[in-house]
Short mmCIF file of C-alpha atoms and ligand atoms in Angstrom, two decimals:
data_model
loop_
_atom_site.label_atom_id
_atom_site.label_comp_id
_atom_site.label_asym_id
_atom_site.label_seq_id
_atom_site.Cartn_x
_atom_site.Cartn_y
_atom_site.Cartn_z
CA MET A 124 21.33 60.87 -16.58
CA ALA A 125 17.67 61.38 -15.71
CA ILE A 126 16.63 59.89 -19.03
CA PHE A 127 18.90 56.92 -18.48
CA PHE A 128 17.37 56.36 -15.02
CA LYS A 129 13.85 56.50 -16.46
CA GLN A 130 14.81 54.00 -19.11
CA LEU A 131 16.26 51.73 -16.46
CA LEU A 132 13.05 51.97 -14.43
CA PHE A 133 11.01 51.19 -17.53
CA ILE A 134 13.16 48.17 -18.38
CA SER A 135 12.93 46.96 -14.79
CA PHE A 136 9.16 47.34 -14.87
CA ILE A 137 8.91 45.39 -18.11
CA SER A 138 11.10 42.59 -16.86
CA PHE A 139 9.21 42.46 -13.54
CA ALA A 140 5.87 42.35 -15.36
CA TRP A 141 7.21 39.70 -17.71
CA SER A 142 8.56 37.51 -14.94
CA SER A 143 5.29 37.82 -12.96
CA PHE A 144 3.33 36.98 -16.06
CA GLY A 145 5.67 34.05 -16.79
CA GLN A 146 5.23 32.68 -13.32
CA GLN A 147 1.46 32.90 -13.56
CA VAL A 148 1.45 31.03 -16.83
CA SER A 149 3.71 28.29 -15.53
CA GLN A 150 1.65 27.96 -12.33
CA SER A 151 -1.60 27.59 -14.17
CA ASN A 152 0.06 24.96 -16.36
CA GLN A 153 1.20 22.93 -13.39
CA PRO A 154 -1.20 20.04 -12.96
CA ASN A 155 -3.20 19.46 -9.82
CA ILE A 156 -2.45 16.17 -8.07
CA LEU A 157 -5.13 14.05 -6.47
CA PHE A 158 -3.48 11.04 -4.89
CA ILE A 159 -6.20 8.61 -3.79
CA PHE A 160 -4.70 5.94 -1.63
CA SER A 161 -6.14 3.05 0.34
CA ASP A 162 -4.80 0.54 2.85
CA ASP A 163 -4.28 -3.13 1.92
CA HIS A 164 -6.19 -3.07 -1.38
CA ALA A 165 -5.19 -6.10 -3.47
CA THR A 166 -5.07 -5.85 -7.25
CA ASN A 167 -7.19 -9.03 -7.21
CA ALA A 168 -10.02 -6.93 -5.75
CA ILE A 169 -10.00 -4.34 -8.58
CA SER A 170 -11.89 -5.38 -11.69
CA ALA A 171 -9.55 -3.47 -14.03
CA TYR A 172 -6.85 -5.92 -12.94
CA GLY A 173 -9.09 -8.98 -13.47
CA GLY A 174 -9.22 -11.70 -10.83
CA ILE A 175 -11.95 -14.02 -9.56
CA PHE A 176 -14.16 -11.22 -8.16
CA LYS A 177 -14.21 -9.20 -11.36
CA GLU A 178 -17.87 -9.94 -12.16
CA ILE A 179 -19.22 -10.34 -8.63
CA ALA A 180 -17.62 -7.26 -7.05
CA PRO A 181 -16.60 -4.83 -9.82
CA THR A 182 -14.96 -1.47 -9.10
CA PRO A 183 -16.30 0.73 -11.96
CA ASN A 184 -14.94 4.03 -10.66
CA ILE A 185 -11.37 2.86 -10.07
CA ASP A 186 -11.61 1.13 -13.46
CA ARG A 187 -12.68 4.43 -14.99
CA ILE A 188 -9.34 6.00 -13.96
CA ALA A 189 -7.51 3.11 -15.68
CA ASN A 190 -9.70 3.23 -18.80
CA GLU A 191 -9.30 6.98 -19.22
CA GLY A 192 -5.59 6.82 -18.38
CA ALA A 193 -3.06 4.11 -17.57
CA LEU A 194 -2.97 0.88 -15.60
CA VAL A 195 0.42 -0.12 -14.19
CA GLN A 196 0.71 -3.89 -13.94
CA ASN A 197 4.00 -4.20 -12.10
CA ALA A 198 3.92 -1.50 -9.42
CA LEU A 199 5.86 -3.35 -6.72
CA CYS A 200 6.23 -2.50 -3.06
CA THR A 201 9.79 -2.41 -1.66
CA ASN A 202 8.67 -3.48 1.88
CA ALA A 203 5.08 -4.71 1.85
CA ILE A 204 3.68 -3.30 5.06
CA CYS A 205 1.67 -0.16 5.83
CA GLY A 206 3.94 2.46 7.48
CA PRO A 207 7.16 1.55 5.65
CA SER A 208 5.45 1.68 2.26
CA ARG A 209 4.01 5.11 3.07
CA ALA A 210 7.45 6.34 4.17
CA SER A 211 8.99 5.09 0.90
CA ILE A 212 6.29 6.81 -1.13
CA LEU A 213 6.83 10.15 0.64
CA THR A 214 10.63 10.06 0.48
CA GLY A 215 11.34 8.11 -2.71
CA LYS A 216 13.77 6.03 -0.65
CA TYR A 217 14.11 2.50 0.72
CA SER A 218 13.36 1.75 4.41
CA HIS A 219 17.08 1.46 5.26
CA ILE A 220 17.57 5.07 4.07
CA ASN A 221 14.40 6.76 5.41
CA GLY A 222 14.65 4.76 8.66
CA TYR A 223 11.06 3.47 8.79
CA TYR A 224 11.45 -0.31 8.70
CA LYS A 225 8.39 -1.71 10.42
CA ASN A 226 5.04 -0.95 12.07
CA TYR A 227 5.43 -2.92 15.27
CA LYS A 228 7.46 -1.46 18.15
CA GLY A 229 9.36 1.69 17.33
CA GLY A 230 8.14 2.50 13.87
CA VAL A 231 8.24 6.32 13.94
CA PHE A 232 8.77 8.29 10.76
CA ASP A 233 11.48 10.97 11.02
CA ASN A 234 9.40 13.92 9.82
CA GLN A 235 12.43 16.22 9.57
CA GLN A 236 13.50 14.56 6.32
CA TRP A 237 12.66 15.56 2.76
CA THR A 238 9.30 14.48 1.35
CA TYR A 239 7.64 15.20 -1.98
CA PRO A 240 4.61 17.09 -0.53
CA GLN A 241 7.08 19.56 1.06
CA ALA A 242 8.80 20.00 -2.30
CA LEU A 243 5.45 20.68 -3.98
CA LYS A 244 4.45 23.13 -1.26
CA GLU A 245 7.73 25.00 -1.65
CA SER A 246 7.11 25.31 -5.37
CA GLY A 247 3.71 26.91 -4.86
CA TYR A 248 1.32 23.98 -4.46
CA GLN A 249 -1.48 23.99 -1.90
CA THR A 250 -1.12 20.70 -0.04
CA ALA A 251 -3.52 18.65 2.08
CA LEU A 252 -3.68 15.22 3.69
CA VAL A 253 -6.99 13.64 4.69
CA GLY A 254 -7.60 10.15 6.15
CA LYS A 255 -5.11 7.47 7.14
CA TRP A 256 -1.54 8.57 7.91
CA HIS A 257 0.05 5.80 10.01
CA LEU A 258 3.54 7.23 10.39
CA ALA A 259 3.50 7.97 14.15
CA SER A 260 4.91 11.51 13.76
CA GLU A 261 3.03 14.67 12.77
CA PRO A 262 2.61 15.27 9.03
CA VAL A 263 4.96 17.96 7.70
CA GLY A 264 4.55 19.83 4.43
CA PHE A 265 0.76 20.17 4.45
CA ASP A 266 -1.31 23.37 4.56
CA TYR A 267 -4.10 21.25 5.99
CA TYR A 268 -4.33 17.80 7.48
CA LYS A 269 -6.98 15.70 9.14
CA TYR A 270 -5.91 12.14 9.84
CA HIS A 271 -7.17 9.09 11.75
CA VAL A 272 -6.11 8.57 15.34
CA SER A 273 -7.20 5.95 17.95
CA ARG A 274 -6.73 2.18 17.85
CA GLY A 275 -3.02 2.67 17.41
CA GLN A 276 -2.90 4.72 14.25
CA GLN A 277 -5.54 2.65 12.53
CA GLY A 278 -8.61 4.73 13.33
CA PHE A 279 -12.19 3.44 13.39
CA TYR A 280 -14.53 2.56 10.54
CA TRP A 281 -17.45 4.01 12.47
CA ASN A 282 -17.49 7.38 14.24
CA PRO A 283 -13.76 7.88 13.60
CA VAL A 284 -11.57 10.25 15.60
CA TYR A 285 -9.33 12.57 13.59
CA ASN A 286 -6.42 14.86 14.33
CA ASP A 287 -7.69 18.01 12.61
CA ASN A 288 -4.63 20.28 12.26
CA GLY A 289 -3.75 19.54 15.90
CA ASP A 290 -7.25 19.25 17.38
CA LYS A 291 -8.75 15.89 18.28
CA VAL A 292 -12.28 15.60 16.89
CA GLU A 293 -14.77 12.74 16.81
CA GLU A 294 -16.97 12.61 13.73
CA LYS A 295 -20.25 10.73 13.30
CA GLY A 296 -20.61 8.32 10.43
CA TYR A 297 -18.65 5.91 8.22
CA ALA A 298 -14.95 6.67 7.76
CA THR A 299 -14.71 6.23 3.97
CA ASN A 300 -17.60 8.65 3.36
CA LEU A 301 -16.41 11.15 5.97
CA THR A 302 -12.82 11.22 4.74
CA THR A 303 -14.12 12.00 1.23
CA ASP A 304 -16.39 14.76 2.62
CA PHE A 305 -13.42 16.44 4.32
CA ALA A 306 -11.26 16.16 1.21
CA LEU A 307 -13.94 17.71 -1.01
CA ASP A 308 -14.62 20.45 1.56
CA TRP A 309 -10.95 21.38 1.51
CA LEU A 310 -10.87 21.33 -2.27
CA ALA A 311 -13.95 23.57 -2.49
CA GLY A 312 -12.26 26.12 -0.25
CA SER A 313 -8.87 26.02 -1.96
CA ASP A 314 -7.44 28.82 -4.11
CA SER A 315 -8.30 28.21 -7.76
CA ASN A 316 -5.26 30.24 -8.90
CA ALA A 317 -2.66 27.84 -7.48
CA PRO A 318 -2.28 24.11 -8.15
CA PHE A 319 -3.16 21.63 -5.42
CA CYS A 320 -1.81 18.31 -4.18
CA LEU A 321 -4.43 16.44 -2.18
CA MET A 322 -3.61 13.10 -0.55
CA LEU A 323 -6.93 11.36 0.07
CA GLN A 324 -6.04 8.26 2.06
CA TYR A 325 -8.67 5.73 3.12
CA LYS A 326 -8.48 3.45 6.13
CA ALA A 327 -10.38 0.82 4.13
CA PRO A 328 -10.05 -2.01 3.27
CA HIS A 329 -7.80 -2.63 6.30
CA ARG A 330 -8.70 -5.12 9.05
CA GLN A 331 -11.33 -5.38 10.74
CA TRP A 332 -13.17 -4.94 7.45
CA ALA A 333 -16.33 -3.23 8.73
CA PRO A 334 -18.70 -2.50 5.82
CA ASP A 335 -21.08 0.41 5.57
CA THR A 336 -24.54 -0.65 6.86
CA LYS A 337 -26.04 -0.66 3.35
CA TYR A 338 -23.42 -3.19 2.17
CA GLU A 339 -23.40 -5.53 5.17
CA LYS A 340 -25.53 -8.19 3.47
CA LEU A 341 -24.61 -7.51 -0.13
CA TRP A 342 -23.54 -11.07 -1.01
CA GLU A 343 -25.39 -12.91 1.76
CA ASP A 344 -26.99 -15.47 -0.54
CA ILE A 345 -24.00 -16.46 -2.64
CA GLU A 346 -20.82 -18.42 -2.02
CA MET A 347 -17.75 -16.47 -3.08
CA PRO A 348 -15.24 -18.33 -5.29
CA TYR A 349 -11.97 -19.59 -3.78
CA PRO A 350 -8.51 -18.90 -5.20
CA ASP A 351 -6.87 -21.95 -6.85
CA ASN A 352 -4.31 -22.33 -4.07
CA PHE A 353 -6.64 -21.78 -1.11
CA ASN A 354 -5.66 -25.23 0.19
CA ASP A 355 -1.91 -24.77 -0.29
CA ALA A 356 -0.05 -27.47 1.69
CA TYR A 357 3.27 -25.50 1.52
CA GLU A 358 5.27 -28.40 0.13
CA ALA A 359 8.97 -27.43 -0.17
CA ARG A 360 8.05 -24.16 1.66
CA GLU A 361 7.39 -25.63 5.10
CA ARG A 362 9.62 -23.21 6.99
CA THR A 363 8.49 -20.05 5.21
CA ALA A 364 4.92 -19.93 3.84
CA GLY A 365 4.14 -23.00 5.92
CA ASN A 366 5.15 -21.45 9.25
CA THR A 367 3.14 -18.24 9.63
CA GLU A 368 0.24 -16.78 11.55
CA MET A 369 -1.42 -15.59 8.36
CA THR A 370 -3.85 -18.43 7.74
CA MET A 371 -7.61 -18.54 8.27
CA ASP A 372 -6.80 -20.08 11.70
CA TYR A 373 -5.77 -16.63 12.91
CA PHE A 374 -9.03 -14.79 12.40
CA THR A 375 -10.43 -13.48 15.68
CA ARG A 376 -14.07 -13.45 16.77
CA GLU A 377 -14.00 -9.71 16.08
CA ASP A 378 -12.81 -10.35 12.50
CA MET A 379 -15.71 -12.78 12.14
CA LYS A 380 -18.15 -10.16 13.54
CA MET A 381 -19.26 -12.49 16.36
CA THR A 382 -21.19 -10.86 19.20
CA PRO A 383 -19.99 -11.29 22.81
CA PRO A 384 -22.47 -12.39 25.51
CA ASP A 385 -24.24 -9.47 27.23
CA SER A 386 -23.21 -10.75 30.66
CA LEU A 387 -19.54 -9.82 30.14
CA THR A 388 -17.94 -6.61 31.40
CA PRO A 389 -16.54 -4.24 28.73
CA ARG A 390 -13.02 -5.51 29.43
CA GLN A 391 -14.12 -9.15 29.23
CA LYS A 392 -15.98 -8.38 26.00
CA ASN A 393 -12.80 -7.01 24.51
CA ARG A 394 -10.83 -10.12 25.44
CA TRP A 395 -13.63 -12.31 24.12
CA LYS A 396 -13.47 -10.51 20.76
CA GLN A 397 -9.69 -10.91 20.48
CA TYR A 398 -9.94 -14.68 20.89
CA GLY A 399 -8.35 -16.36 17.86
CA PHE A 400 -5.32 -14.11 17.81
CA ARG A 401 -3.11 -16.43 19.83
CA THR A 402 -1.76 -19.91 19.34
CA ASN A 403 -4.32 -22.67 19.88
CA GLN A 404 -7.32 -20.34 19.91
CA ILE A 405 -9.50 -21.63 17.10
CA VAL A 406 -12.63 -19.61 16.38
CA SER A 407 -15.54 -21.66 15.08
CA PRO A 408 -19.27 -21.01 14.66
CA SER A 409 -20.19 -24.60 15.55
CA ASP A 410 -18.60 -27.73 17.01
CA SER A 411 -20.13 -29.88 14.29
CA LEU A 412 -18.07 -28.42 11.43
CA THR A 413 -14.92 -30.07 10.07
CA PRO A 414 -11.68 -28.01 10.10
CA GLN A 415 -12.05 -27.44 6.35
CA GLN A 416 -15.65 -26.26 6.75
CA VAL A 417 -14.48 -23.85 9.46
CA ARG A 418 -11.78 -22.46 7.15
CA GLN A 419 -14.30 -21.98 4.38
CA TRP A 420 -16.79 -20.30 6.71
CA LYS A 421 -14.07 -17.86 7.81
CA TYR A 422 -13.00 -17.14 4.26
CA GLN A 423 -16.60 -16.36 3.22
CA ARG A 424 -17.12 -14.00 6.15
CA TYR A 425 -13.76 -12.32 5.52
CA ILE A 426 -13.93 -11.88 1.76
CA LYS A 427 -17.50 -10.54 1.79
CA ASP A 428 -16.64 -7.91 4.41
CA TYR A 429 -13.38 -7.00 2.66
CA LEU A 430 -15.07 -6.53 -0.72
CA ALA A 431 -17.93 -4.57 0.87
CA THR A 432 -15.44 -2.05 2.32
CA VAL A 433 -13.86 -1.85 -1.16
CA LYS A 434 -17.29 -1.08 -2.63
CA SER A 435 -17.54 2.02 -0.42
CA VAL A 436 -14.06 3.09 -1.50
CA ASP A 437 -15.05 2.71 -5.14
CA ASP A 438 -18.30 4.67 -4.61
CA ASN A 439 -16.30 7.50 -3.07
CA VAL A 440 -13.73 7.48 -5.88
CA GLY A 441 -16.78 8.01 -8.11
CA ARG A 442 -17.88 10.99 -6.00
CA VAL A 443 -14.45 12.57 -6.35
CA LEU A 444 -14.31 12.03 -10.13
CA THR A 445 -17.76 13.61 -10.46
CA TYR A 446 -16.55 16.59 -8.41
CA LEU A 447 -13.62 17.08 -10.81
CA ASP A 448 -15.98 16.85 -13.81
CA ASP A 449 -18.48 19.31 -12.33
CA ASN A 450 -15.80 21.85 -11.47
CA GLY A 451 -13.86 21.77 -14.74
CA LEU A 452 -10.85 20.14 -13.07
CA ALA A 453 -10.70 16.80 -14.90
CA GLU A 454 -8.35 17.90 -17.71
CA ASN A 455 -5.62 19.44 -15.57
CA THR A 456 -5.68 17.09 -12.60
CA ILE A 457 -3.52 14.00 -12.26
CA VAL A 458 -5.69 11.40 -10.53
CA ILE A 459 -4.01 8.34 -9.04
CA TYR A 460 -5.56 5.40 -7.27
CA ALA A 461 -3.05 3.22 -5.39
CA SER A 462 -2.68 1.28 -2.16
CA ASP A 463 0.25 0.86 0.25
CA GLN A 464 0.73 -2.78 -0.74
CA GLY A 465 -1.34 -5.71 -1.91
CA PHE A 466 -3.09 -8.28 0.27
CA PHE A 467 -3.81 -12.00 0.34
CA LEU A 468 -7.43 -12.81 -0.37
CA GLY A 469 -7.22 -16.50 0.51
CA GLU A 470 -4.30 -17.26 -1.84
CA HIS A 471 -1.98 -19.77 -0.11
CA GLY A 472 -4.73 -19.91 2.55
CA PHE A 473 -3.60 -16.46 3.76
CA PHE A 474 -4.88 -13.07 4.68
CA ASP A 475 -2.54 -10.07 5.39
CA LYS A 476 0.60 -9.07 3.41
CA ARG A 477 4.41 -8.86 4.23
CA PHE A 478 5.64 -11.64 1.93
CA MET A 479 7.41 -10.91 -1.32
CA TYR A 480 4.87 -13.20 -3.01
CA GLU A 481 2.88 -11.54 -5.80
CA GLU A 482 -0.37 -10.86 -3.93
CA SER A 483 1.25 -8.58 -1.36
CA LEU A 484 4.16 -7.32 -3.50
CA LYS A 485 1.88 -5.89 -6.19
CA MET A 486 0.34 -2.49 -5.52
CA PRO A 487 -2.60 -1.28 -7.56
CA PHE A 488 -1.61 1.84 -9.51
CA VAL A 489 -3.93 3.50 -12.01
CA ILE A 490 -3.47 7.07 -13.18
CA ARG A 491 -5.37 9.56 -15.33
CA TYR A 492 -3.97 12.77 -16.80
CA PRO A 493 -5.76 13.49 -20.07
CA ARG A 494 -3.21 16.11 -21.22
CA LYS A 495 -0.30 13.68 -21.27
CA ILE A 496 -1.44 10.05 -20.84
CA LYS A 497 -3.42 8.27 -23.54
CA ALA A 498 -6.62 6.53 -22.51
CA GLY A 499 -6.29 2.75 -22.24
CA THR A 500 -2.52 2.71 -21.68
CA VAL A 501 -1.14 -0.42 -19.99
CA VAL A 502 2.37 -0.26 -18.52
CA THR A 503 4.16 -3.55 -17.86
CA ASP A 504 7.57 -2.08 -16.88
CA ILE A 505 8.74 -2.73 -13.32
CA VAL A 506 8.17 0.33 -11.13
CA SER A 507 8.09 0.56 -7.36
CA ASN A 508 6.81 2.78 -4.56
CA ILE A 509 10.12 4.70 -4.37
CA ASP A 510 9.32 5.89 -7.91
CA PHE A 511 6.03 7.61 -7.03
CA ALA A 512 7.60 10.79 -5.57
CA PRO A 513 9.99 11.49 -8.47
CA THR A 514 7.22 10.71 -10.98
CA LEU A 515 4.88 13.27 -9.41
CA LEU A 516 7.62 15.90 -9.21
CA ASP A 517 8.54 15.23 -12.83
CA MET A 518 4.91 15.63 -13.91
CA ALA A 519 4.67 18.87 -11.89
CA GLY A 520 7.92 20.23 -13.39
CA VAL A 521 9.61 20.34 -9.97
CA ALA A 522 13.29 19.37 -9.56
CA ILE A 523 14.01 15.88 -8.19
CA PRO A 524 16.78 15.89 -5.53
CA ARG A 525 19.74 13.60 -6.24
CA ALA A 526 19.24 11.78 -2.93
CA VAL A 527 15.92 10.35 -4.13
CA GLN A 528 16.49 6.67 -4.99
CA GLY A 529 13.45 6.16 -7.20
CA LYS A 530 13.12 7.11 -10.86
CA SER A 531 10.35 8.99 -12.62
CA PHE A 532 8.19 6.72 -14.79
CA PHE A 533 6.34 9.62 -16.44
CA ALA A 534 7.91 8.66 -19.79
CA ASN A 535 6.77 5.04 -19.33
CA LEU A 536 3.20 6.28 -18.74
CA LYS A 537 3.41 8.13 -22.08
CA GLY A 538 4.48 4.92 -23.84
CA GLU A 539 8.10 6.07 -24.08
CA THR A 540 9.96 3.68 -21.77
CA PRO A 541 13.60 4.81 -21.45
CA LYS A 542 16.07 2.33 -23.00
CA ASN A 543 17.95 1.85 -19.74
CA TRP A 544 14.83 1.30 -17.60
CA ARG A 545 15.37 -1.18 -14.73
CA GLN A 546 14.74 -4.85 -15.44
CA SER A 547 14.42 -5.99 -11.84
CA MET A 548 13.62 -4.70 -8.34
CA TYR A 549 15.02 -5.20 -4.85
CA TYR A 550 12.78 -6.05 -1.89
CA HIS A 551 13.37 -6.21 1.89
CA TYR A 552 10.91 -7.02 4.71
CA TYR A 553 12.10 -6.62 8.34
CA GLU A 554 9.31 -7.16 10.89
CA TYR A 555 9.24 -10.38 12.95
CA PRO A 556 7.62 -12.23 14.66
CA PHE A 557 4.79 -9.77 15.46
CA TYR A 558 2.47 -9.65 13.74
CA HIS A 559 1.76 -12.78 11.68
CA ARG A 560 5.14 -14.46 12.03
CA VAL A 561 6.55 -13.94 8.55
CA GLN A 562 10.29 -14.61 8.44
CA PRO A 563 12.19 -11.45 7.38
CA HIS A 564 13.52 -11.73 3.86
CA TYR A 565 14.94 -9.87 0.90
CA GLY A 566 14.94 -10.70 -2.76
CA ILE A 567 14.85 -9.78 -6.42
CA ARG A 568 11.99 -9.87 -8.90
CA ASN A 569 12.27 -9.44 -12.66
CA GLN A 570 9.67 -10.00 -15.37
CA ARG A 571 10.19 -13.77 -15.30
CA TYR A 572 11.67 -14.88 -11.96
CA LYS A 573 11.70 -14.16 -8.27
CA LEU A 574 14.50 -15.14 -5.90
CA ILE A 575 13.97 -14.75 -2.14
CA HIS A 576 16.34 -15.25 0.80
CA PHE A 577 14.84 -15.74 4.28
CA TYR A 578 17.75 -15.42 6.66
CA TYR A 579 17.35 -13.67 10.02
CA ASP A 580 16.30 -16.81 11.86
CA ILE A 581 16.44 -19.49 9.18
CA ASP A 582 18.58 -19.75 6.03
CA VAL A 583 16.21 -20.61 3.20
CA TRP A 584 16.17 -19.59 -0.48
CA GLU A 585 13.21 -19.76 -2.85
CA LEU A 586 13.03 -19.40 -6.62
CA TYR A 587 9.80 -19.00 -8.60
CA ASP A 588 9.28 -19.06 -12.34
CA LEU A 589 6.39 -16.60 -12.63
CA GLN A 590 5.70 -17.50 -16.23
CA ASN A 591 5.13 -21.22 -15.55
CA ASP A 592 4.01 -20.89 -11.95
CA PRO A 593 2.22 -17.55 -11.39
CA ASN A 594 0.76 -18.77 -8.08
CA GLU A 595 4.27 -19.44 -6.69
CA MET A 596 3.66 -23.01 -5.56
CA ASN A 597 6.86 -24.65 -6.83
CA ASN A 598 10.07 -23.61 -5.15
CA LEU A 599 12.76 -24.35 -7.77
CA ILE A 600 15.79 -23.54 -5.65
CA TYR A 601 17.08 -27.15 -5.74
CA ASP A 602 16.18 -27.73 -9.39
CA LEU A 603 19.49 -28.15 -11.27
CA GLU A 604 17.93 -26.91 -14.49
CA TYR A 605 17.73 -23.45 -12.90
CA ALA A 606 21.27 -23.37 -11.45
CA ASP A 607 22.47 -20.76 -13.96
CA VAL A 608 19.36 -18.61 -13.49
CA ILE A 609 19.90 -18.69 -9.72
CA ASP A 610 23.57 -17.71 -10.04
CA GLU A 611 22.72 -14.77 -12.29
CA LEU A 612 19.89 -13.60 -10.06
CA LYS A 613 22.11 -13.77 -6.97
CA ILE A 614 24.75 -11.60 -8.63
CA GLU A 615 22.11 -9.06 -9.68
CA LEU A 616 20.51 -9.13 -6.22
CA TYR A 617 23.79 -8.29 -4.50
CA GLN A 618 24.44 -5.57 -7.06
CA LEU A 619 21.07 -4.00 -6.29
CA LYS A 620 21.66 -4.28 -2.54
CA ASN A 621 24.92 -2.39 -2.99
CA GLU A 622 23.49 0.14 -5.41
CA TYR A 623 20.73 1.05 -2.94
CA GLY A 624 23.24 1.11 -0.10
CA ASN A 625 21.82 -1.68 2.07
CA ASN A 626 24.95 -3.09 3.71
CA LEU A 627 23.39 -3.89 7.08
CA THR A 628 24.93 -6.93 8.79
CA LEU A 629 22.86 -9.82 10.09
CA SER A 630 23.25 -8.67 13.69
CA GLU A 631 22.18 -5.13 12.75
CA LEU A 632 19.17 -6.53 10.93
CA ARG A 633 18.23 -8.66 13.92
CA GLU A 634 18.48 -5.58 16.09
CA ILE A 635 16.16 -3.68 13.76
CA SER A 636 13.76 -6.59 13.95
CA ASP A 637 14.13 -6.43 17.76
CA THR A 638 13.57 -10.13 18.16
CA ASN A 639 15.09 -12.80 20.32
CA PHE A 640 15.79 -15.12 17.42
CA GLY A 641 15.87 -18.84 18.03
CA GLY A 642 13.75 -18.76 21.21
CA LEU A 643 10.26 -18.40 19.76
CA GLU A 644 7.35 -20.58 20.79
CA SER A 645 5.85 -22.81 18.14
CA HIS A 646 2.87 -21.49 16.22
CA LYS A 647 -0.66 -22.76 15.90
CA VAL A 648 -0.96 -26.16 14.23
CA ASN A 649 -4.12 -28.06 13.48
CA1 CA B 115 -1.39 -1.49 4.47
#
């Protein structure tokens, strides 16, 4: 009996030692995750994606991630606005499931729901969030967080205020540099025996586009090129693209970095700076300029500031990559650079996002993981922001809950696209009329076509042939040649709506939008 007991103890010891050993091995094999994320960064402002600024304003460090890993060409946002995109990334679910539809009025993320950082933490990851959060509720699932507060949830470019694990602290300096400092400090103090997931999320290049001092005059002596459709007249799109508050007319004096007179009180100065925001407030540097000259002046000011803030982001991505190299972390760390949606850089005469048009729909997504992804990979499959969470869990070897709506595209990144991979994606934007007066809409996009239905306040359809018309200037909805294409796309669109469980009625959607439809004042016209 005694011998038997000893044997049992011995066997137990062996199996305990084996299981501990096994766990250690599997933990050290789990990759680290460094998710670098920015706000409103258009693919057209990343040289790896090409575009008209490729030579003038290159992004060598973001490009390095793509060159040493993969560039995803069709990473599409399911609801192209800040908070909702972030909520979809964290949950792997559409807005109508995670409940975060819009930024304006009442956008608060329910932080009691499942998110992928919580899942990673539960499986042994050290987790941290640094920088922009923008979800109105406290971050859950992080060992450490330090995120921007003040100016709504936007934070400041200069001397930003952070919520540092519950304490409000003001820091001195430029936000993009500081956020990187805090991320690297956390990394340096983390436990090298457990994998980490670090979400490094920049405020830049979000409005008001304040560059670091050293980059304020970077392109002072040159005229930046204009996109082909800068002077879009919105023919056959008068009630949609032609009826917004997204044009150059809506830049404020603050956007244009104009200085208020000294004689004004602080409150008056603030009002002076916000001039341009409302209907019939046209900001101009001089009365002698024509309307077109004013538009061009605004574009130049805007695009130079925007690209200068991007330059700081790219510099800091370089700092982070160097840190990984210097600390032997490059091989076993998944590095991603992405942004919450795209942005208009003068295309259609616009700034901002929201529309299902390509410039805002497309998110940059580059990823490096030397152990599994071949250098120079280009993925053209359609993926979306609900796929990010399951992809990261898949790469980390962590189970993906059934309730997650997105699909892992890890196989696609390895050049092994599954046979049944999706051929189209479903989009839905809810916020109206504040800000920027973009009519709510939903739609479908495949590799060739895009069909959009604007229907809360108006009932308008648009069809674009992306192969023949990549700038989306010709609405083909009344072209009889495309009647069959439209019918097929409509069927597929309704199938996707059903599949993802969006059965909200028009009155429910209007309630979500919280708008008195039909009674809105007319917008700025000049
Ligand atoms: Ca954004």
